[in-house]
Coordinates of C-alpha atoms in Angstrom, one line a residue:
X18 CA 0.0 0.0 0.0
X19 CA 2.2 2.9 -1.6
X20 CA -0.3 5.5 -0.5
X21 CA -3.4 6.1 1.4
X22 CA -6.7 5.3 -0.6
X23 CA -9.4 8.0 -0.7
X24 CA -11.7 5.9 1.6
X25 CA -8.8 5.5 3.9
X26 CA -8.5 9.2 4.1
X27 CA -11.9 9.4 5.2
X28 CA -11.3 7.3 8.3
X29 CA -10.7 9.1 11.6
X30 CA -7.1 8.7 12.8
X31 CA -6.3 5.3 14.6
X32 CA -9.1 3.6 12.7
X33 CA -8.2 -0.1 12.5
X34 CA -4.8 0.1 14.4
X35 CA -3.6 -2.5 16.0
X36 CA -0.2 -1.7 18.5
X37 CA 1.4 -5.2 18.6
X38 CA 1.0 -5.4 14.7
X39 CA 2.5 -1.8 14.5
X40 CA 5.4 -2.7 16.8
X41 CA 6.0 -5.6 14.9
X42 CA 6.0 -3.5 11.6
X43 CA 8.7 -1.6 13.3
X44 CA 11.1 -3.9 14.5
X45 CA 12.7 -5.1 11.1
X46 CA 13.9 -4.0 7.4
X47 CA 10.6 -5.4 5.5
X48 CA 12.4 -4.6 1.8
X49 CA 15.6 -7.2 3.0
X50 CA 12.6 -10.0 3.4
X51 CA 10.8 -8.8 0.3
X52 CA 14.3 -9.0 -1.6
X53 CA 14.2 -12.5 -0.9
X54 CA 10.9 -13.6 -1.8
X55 CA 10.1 -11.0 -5.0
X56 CA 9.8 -13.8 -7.6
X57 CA 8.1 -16.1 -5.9
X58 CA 4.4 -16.0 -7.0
X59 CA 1.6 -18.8 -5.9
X60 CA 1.2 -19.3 -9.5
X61 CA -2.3 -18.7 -12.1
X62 CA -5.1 -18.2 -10.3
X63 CA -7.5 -16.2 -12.2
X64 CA -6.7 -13.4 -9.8
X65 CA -5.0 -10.2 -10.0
X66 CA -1.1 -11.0 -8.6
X67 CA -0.4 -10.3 -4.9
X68 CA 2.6 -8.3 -4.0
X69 CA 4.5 -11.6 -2.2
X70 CA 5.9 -9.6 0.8
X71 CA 1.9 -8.5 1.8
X72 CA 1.2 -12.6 1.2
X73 CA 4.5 -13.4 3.3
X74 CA 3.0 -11.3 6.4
X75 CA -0.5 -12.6 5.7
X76 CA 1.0 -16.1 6.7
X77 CA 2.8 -14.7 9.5
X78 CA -0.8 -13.3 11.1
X79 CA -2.0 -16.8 10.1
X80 CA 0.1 -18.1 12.9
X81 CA -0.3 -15.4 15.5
X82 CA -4.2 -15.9 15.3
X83 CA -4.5 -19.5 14.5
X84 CA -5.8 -19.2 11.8
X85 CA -6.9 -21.6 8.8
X86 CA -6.2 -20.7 5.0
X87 CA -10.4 -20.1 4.9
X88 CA -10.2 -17.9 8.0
X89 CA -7.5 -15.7 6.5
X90 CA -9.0 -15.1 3.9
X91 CA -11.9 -14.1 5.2
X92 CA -9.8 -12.1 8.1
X93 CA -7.6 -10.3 5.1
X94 CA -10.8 -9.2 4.0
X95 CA -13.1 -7.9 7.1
X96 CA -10.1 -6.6 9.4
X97 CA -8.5 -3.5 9.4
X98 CA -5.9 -4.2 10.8
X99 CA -5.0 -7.4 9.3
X100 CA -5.0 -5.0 6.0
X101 CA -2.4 -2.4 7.1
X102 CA -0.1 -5.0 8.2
X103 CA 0.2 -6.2 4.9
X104 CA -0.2 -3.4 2.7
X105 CA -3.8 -4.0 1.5
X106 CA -5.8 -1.0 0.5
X107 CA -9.3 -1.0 2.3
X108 CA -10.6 -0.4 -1.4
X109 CA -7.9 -3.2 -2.9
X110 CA -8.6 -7.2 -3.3
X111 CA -7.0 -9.6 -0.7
X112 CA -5.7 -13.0 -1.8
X113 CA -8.5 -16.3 -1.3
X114 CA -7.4 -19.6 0.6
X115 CA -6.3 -21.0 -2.9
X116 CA -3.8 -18.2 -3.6
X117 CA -2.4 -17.9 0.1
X118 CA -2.1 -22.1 0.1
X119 CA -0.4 -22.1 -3.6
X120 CA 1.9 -19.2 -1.9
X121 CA 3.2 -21.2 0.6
X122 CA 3.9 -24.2 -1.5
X123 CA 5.4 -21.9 -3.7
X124 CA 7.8 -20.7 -0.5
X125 CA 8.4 -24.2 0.7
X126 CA 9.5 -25.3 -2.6
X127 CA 11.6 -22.7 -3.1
X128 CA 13.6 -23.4 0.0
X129 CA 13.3 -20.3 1.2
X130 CA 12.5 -21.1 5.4
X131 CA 15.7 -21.0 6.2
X132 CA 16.8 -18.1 4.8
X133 CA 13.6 -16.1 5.8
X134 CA 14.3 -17.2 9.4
X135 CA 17.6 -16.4 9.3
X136 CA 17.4 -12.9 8.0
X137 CA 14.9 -12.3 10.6
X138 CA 17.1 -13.6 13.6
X139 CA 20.4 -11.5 12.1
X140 CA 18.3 -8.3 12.2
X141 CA 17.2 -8.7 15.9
X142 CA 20.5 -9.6 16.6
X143 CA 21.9 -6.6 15.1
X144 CA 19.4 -4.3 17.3
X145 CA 20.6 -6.3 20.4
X146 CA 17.5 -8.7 21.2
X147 CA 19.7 -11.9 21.1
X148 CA 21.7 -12.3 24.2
X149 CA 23.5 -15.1 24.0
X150 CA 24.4 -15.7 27.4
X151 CA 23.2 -19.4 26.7
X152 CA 21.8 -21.5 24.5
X153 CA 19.1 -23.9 25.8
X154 CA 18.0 -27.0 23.9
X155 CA 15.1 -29.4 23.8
X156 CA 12.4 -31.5 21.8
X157 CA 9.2 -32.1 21.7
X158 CA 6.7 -34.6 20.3
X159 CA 4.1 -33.6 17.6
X160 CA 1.2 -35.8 16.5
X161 CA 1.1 -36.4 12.8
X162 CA -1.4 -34.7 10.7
X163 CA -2.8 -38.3 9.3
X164 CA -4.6 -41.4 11.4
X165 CA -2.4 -42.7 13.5
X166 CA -1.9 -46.1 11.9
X167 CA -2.4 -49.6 13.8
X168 CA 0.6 -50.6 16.3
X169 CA 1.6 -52.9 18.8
X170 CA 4.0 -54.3 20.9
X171 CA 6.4 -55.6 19.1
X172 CA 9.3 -54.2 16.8
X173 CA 7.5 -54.6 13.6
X174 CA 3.9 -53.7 14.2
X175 CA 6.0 -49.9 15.5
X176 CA 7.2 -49.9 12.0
X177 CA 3.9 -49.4 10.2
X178 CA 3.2 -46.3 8.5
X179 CA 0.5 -44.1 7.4
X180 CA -1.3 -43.9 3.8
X181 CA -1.6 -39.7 4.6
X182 CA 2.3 -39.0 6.2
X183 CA 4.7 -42.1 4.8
X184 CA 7.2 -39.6 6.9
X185 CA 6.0 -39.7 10.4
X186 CA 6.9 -42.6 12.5
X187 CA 6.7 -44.0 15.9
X188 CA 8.7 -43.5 19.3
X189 CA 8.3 -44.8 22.9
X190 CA 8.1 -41.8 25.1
X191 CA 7.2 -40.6 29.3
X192 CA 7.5 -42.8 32.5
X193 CA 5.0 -45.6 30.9
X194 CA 7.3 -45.8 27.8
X195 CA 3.9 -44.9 25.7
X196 CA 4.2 -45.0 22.0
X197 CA 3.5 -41.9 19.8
X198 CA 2.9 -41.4 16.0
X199 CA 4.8 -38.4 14.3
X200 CA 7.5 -36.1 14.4
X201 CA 10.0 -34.7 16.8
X202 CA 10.8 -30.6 17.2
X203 CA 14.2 -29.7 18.2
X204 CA 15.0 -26.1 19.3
X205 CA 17.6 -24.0 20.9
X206 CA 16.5 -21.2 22.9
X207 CA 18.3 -17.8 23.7
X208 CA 18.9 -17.6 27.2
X209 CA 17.4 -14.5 28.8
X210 CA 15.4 -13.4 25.6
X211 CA 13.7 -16.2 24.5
X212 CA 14.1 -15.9 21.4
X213 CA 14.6 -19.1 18.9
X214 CA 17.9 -19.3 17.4
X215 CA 17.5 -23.2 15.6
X216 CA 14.9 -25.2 14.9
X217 CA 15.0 -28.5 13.2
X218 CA 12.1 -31.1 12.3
X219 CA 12.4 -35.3 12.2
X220 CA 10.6 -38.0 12.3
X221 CA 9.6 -38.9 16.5
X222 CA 11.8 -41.9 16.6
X223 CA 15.0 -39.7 15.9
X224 CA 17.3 -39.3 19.2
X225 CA 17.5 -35.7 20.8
X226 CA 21.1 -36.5 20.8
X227 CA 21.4 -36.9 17.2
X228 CA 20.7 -33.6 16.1
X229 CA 22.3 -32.0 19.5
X230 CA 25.2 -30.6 17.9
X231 CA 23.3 -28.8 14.9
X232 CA 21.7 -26.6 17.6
X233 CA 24.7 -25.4 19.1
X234 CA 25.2 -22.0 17.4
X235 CA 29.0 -21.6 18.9
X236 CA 28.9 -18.1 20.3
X237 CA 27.0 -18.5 23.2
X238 CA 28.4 -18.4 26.9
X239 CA 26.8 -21.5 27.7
X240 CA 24.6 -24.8 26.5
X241 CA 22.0 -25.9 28.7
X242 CA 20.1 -29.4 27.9
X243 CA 18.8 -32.5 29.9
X244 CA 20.2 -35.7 30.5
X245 CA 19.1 -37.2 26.7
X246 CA 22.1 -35.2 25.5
X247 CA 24.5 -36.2 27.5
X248 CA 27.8 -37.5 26.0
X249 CA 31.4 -37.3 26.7
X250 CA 32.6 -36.1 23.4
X251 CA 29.6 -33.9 23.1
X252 CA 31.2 -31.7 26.5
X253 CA 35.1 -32.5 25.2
X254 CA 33.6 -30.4 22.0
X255 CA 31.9 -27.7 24.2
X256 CA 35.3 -26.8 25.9
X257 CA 37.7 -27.0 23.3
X258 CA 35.0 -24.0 21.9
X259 CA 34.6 -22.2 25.2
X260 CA 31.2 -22.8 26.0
X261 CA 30.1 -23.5 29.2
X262 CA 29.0 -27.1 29.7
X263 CA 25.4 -27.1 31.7
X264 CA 24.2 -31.1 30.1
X265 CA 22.7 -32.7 33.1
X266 CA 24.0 -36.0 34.5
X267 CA 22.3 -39.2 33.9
X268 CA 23.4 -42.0 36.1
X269 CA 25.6 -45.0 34.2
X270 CA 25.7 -48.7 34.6
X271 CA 28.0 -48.6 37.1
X272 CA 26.5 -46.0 39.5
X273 CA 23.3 -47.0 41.1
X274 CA 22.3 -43.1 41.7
X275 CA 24.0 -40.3 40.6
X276 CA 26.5 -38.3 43.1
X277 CA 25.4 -35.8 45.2
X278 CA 26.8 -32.5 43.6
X279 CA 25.6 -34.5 40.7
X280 CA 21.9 -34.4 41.4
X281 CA 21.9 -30.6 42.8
X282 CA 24.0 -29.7 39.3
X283 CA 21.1 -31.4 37.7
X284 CA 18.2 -29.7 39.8
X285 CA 20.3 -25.8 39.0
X286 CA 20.1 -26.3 35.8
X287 CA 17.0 -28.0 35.4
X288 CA 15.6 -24.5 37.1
X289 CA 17.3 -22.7 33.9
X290 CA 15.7 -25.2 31.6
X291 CA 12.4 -24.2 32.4
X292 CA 12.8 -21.2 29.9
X293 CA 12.3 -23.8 26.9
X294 CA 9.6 -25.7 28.5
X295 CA 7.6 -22.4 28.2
X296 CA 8.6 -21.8 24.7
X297 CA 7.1 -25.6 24.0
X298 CA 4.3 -24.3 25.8
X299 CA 3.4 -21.3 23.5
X300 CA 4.1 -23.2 20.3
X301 CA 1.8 -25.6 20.9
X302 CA -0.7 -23.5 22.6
X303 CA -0.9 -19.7 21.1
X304 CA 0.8 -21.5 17.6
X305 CA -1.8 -24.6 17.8
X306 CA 1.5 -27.1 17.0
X307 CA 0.4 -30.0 19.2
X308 CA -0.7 -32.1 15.9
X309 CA 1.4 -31.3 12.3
X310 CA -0.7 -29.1 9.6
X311 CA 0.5 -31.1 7.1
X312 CA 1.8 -34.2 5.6
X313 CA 5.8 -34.6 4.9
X314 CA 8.7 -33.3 6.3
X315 CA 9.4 -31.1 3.9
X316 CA 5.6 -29.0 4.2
X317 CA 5.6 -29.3 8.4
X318 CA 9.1 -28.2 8.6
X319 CA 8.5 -25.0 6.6
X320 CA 5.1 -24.6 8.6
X321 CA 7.8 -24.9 11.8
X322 CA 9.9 -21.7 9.9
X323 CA 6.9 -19.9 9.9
X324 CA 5.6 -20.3 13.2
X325 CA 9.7 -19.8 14.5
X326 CA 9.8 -16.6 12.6
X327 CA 6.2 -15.3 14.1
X328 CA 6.9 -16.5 17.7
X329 CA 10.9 -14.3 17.2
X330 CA 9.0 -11.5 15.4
X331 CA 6.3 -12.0 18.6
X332 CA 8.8 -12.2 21.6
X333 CA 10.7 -9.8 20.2
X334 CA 8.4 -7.1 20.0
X335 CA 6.9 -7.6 23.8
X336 CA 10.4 -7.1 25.1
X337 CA 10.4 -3.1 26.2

C-alpha cells in the first residue's frame, strides 16, 4: 500500500490500528525480506497478482491468530488491521485460501525457510534482542497430521506407517514408555530473551542427541540441555570452543544413583531449563502445533519456519 486510498482518508485517525502489529512492523527491514521472496508467485489463479511480501505477512498473522487458509481469507478481507499490516488497501482485493495455500507451497518449494528465518534472527540480533548468554535445547513430540496407523508391541507392528504421512513414524516416550505417531521438534533457545535461534524437524523416533550438535550456534556463553544429551565427546567439543557445559548427568551402569553434587547440578540447571519448557508451551498453545498441519517433512518443517519466525517476530516485539 504505496499511498493512502481515498476511503482510507476518510477514516478518523487510529481507525483499525492494532499496537502489537504496529510494533512488529517496526522492528525489522521489511524490503531485506521482500528482496528475498520477490519472484516467488503462488502461480495462475484467475486473480489479479499479490505483491508476495503483503502474502509473506498474511501467513505470519496466520500463525499469531491460529488461523486456517479459509479464516485468513476471510480475516484479510473484514479486518483493518489485518489489512495495514500487509499493505492492503481497504478499497484493494486480498488473496482467497487457494492463492495464500499455492503461496506457501510456492515458498516451501523454493527453499526459502531458512533463509527467511535467518534474516529475521540476524536483524534482531543486530538491534541487540539476542543475548546469547546461553543457548538452551530441547524436543518435543508432535502428533502427525494423518490417522495414526495400527501398532503394537512388538518391533514390527512400530514400523507401520501411514497412507496420509509415509514420513511420520513411531517412538516410545514418558515414564509408561507410551508410544506416539509423528515427528520430533528440536530447538535452541536464547537464554534471557527467548528468542529461537534453531529449529529442526524429524521423524519422532530420531534421538535428541542426534541432532544435539546442529543446535549449538558456537557463540554462546553457555549450552543448557537434559540428560538425553548427554555424552562425553559432546562436553570435550563444548570446551575445546569455550562454552560453558550445563548437560545434566544421567546415572551409568556402574552407579546406582547419581552423586550428590551431581543431582543438585542437575536440579540448577533444570531451574534454567524451564525457559524452553515455556517456549514448548506457546508453540503448541498460542501457535496450535500440538498435531502437524500437514503431511511430509518437507511442508511441516516449513510450517515450523513460519511459526519460529512469528513467535521471534512476537517475543521480540513484547520485550520493552
Amino acid at each position: 500500500m504505496t499511498q493512502d486510498s481515498f476511503i482510507e482518508a476518510l477514516l478518523p485517525a487510529g481507525f483499525g490500528r492494532n499496537q502489537r502489529l504496529d510494533r512488529i512492523s517496526g522492528l525489522i527491514d521489511w524490503d531485506r525480506l521482500a528482496g528475498l521472496i520477490r519472484k516467488v508467485r503462488p502461480g495462475e489463479t484467475g486473480r489479479p497478482p499479490y505483491e508476495p511480501l503483503a502474502m509473506f505477512k498474511a501467513l505470519l498473522l496466520q500463525q499469531w491468530y491460529g488461523l486456517s487458509d479459509p479464516g485468513l481469507e476471510e480475516a484479510l478481507l473484514d479486518r483493518v488491521s489485518f489489512r495495514r499490516f500487509c499493505g492492503f488497501a481497504l478499497d484493494a482485493q486480498t488473496p482467497d485460501e487457494t492463492t495464500l495455500c499455492r503461496f506457501r507451497n510456492a515458498l516451501q518449494q523454493a527453499g526459502l525457510g531458512e533463509a527467511l528465518f535467518q534474516e529475521v534472527l540476524r536483524q534482531l540480533e543486530a538491534a541487540g534482542y539476542v543475548l546469547k548468554t546461553g543457548t538452551l535445547i530441547d524436543a518435543t513430540l508432535v502428533q502427525s497430521s494423518g490417522r495414526t496407523p495400527a501398532s503394537g508391541s512388538t518391533p514390527r507392528e512400530t514400523e507401520s506407517r501411514s497412507a496420509h504421512d509415509p514420513e511420520a513414524n513411531w517412538t516410545r516416550h514418558g515414564k509408561g514408555r507410551k508410544l506416539f505417531f509423528g515427528y520430533k521438534a528440536h530447538i535452541s533457545v536464547d537464554q534471557g530473551s527467548g528468542l529461537i535461534r534453531a529449529r529442526k524437524l524429524t521423524g519422532a523416533k530420531t534421538a535428541e542427541s542426534e541432532v544435539a550438535d546442529d543446535l549449538v550456534l558456537g557463540d554462546e556463553k553457555a549450552v543448557y540441555a537434559d540428560k538425553a544429551y548427554e555424552k562425553r565427546a559432546r562436553r570435550q567439543a563444548l570446551k575445546a570452543r569455550g562454552i560453558k557445559d550445563r548437560i545434566q548427568h544421567r546415572r551409568n551402569k556402574h552407579q546406582k544413583a547419581l552423586q550428590r553434587w551431581q543431582s543438585v547440578r542437575n536440579k540448577l540447571i533444570g531451574r534454567v531449563r524451564q525457559a524452553v519448557e515455556r517456549t514448548f508451551s506457546q508453540i503448541k498453545g498460542r501457535y496450535r502445533l500440538s498435531r502437524m498441519r500437514y503431511a511430509g517433512i518437507a511442508a511441516n518443517a516449513f510450517h515450523l519456519d513460519l511459526i519460529s519466525i512469528a513467535y521471534n517476530l512476537r517475543t521480540a516485539a513484547a520485550i520493552r
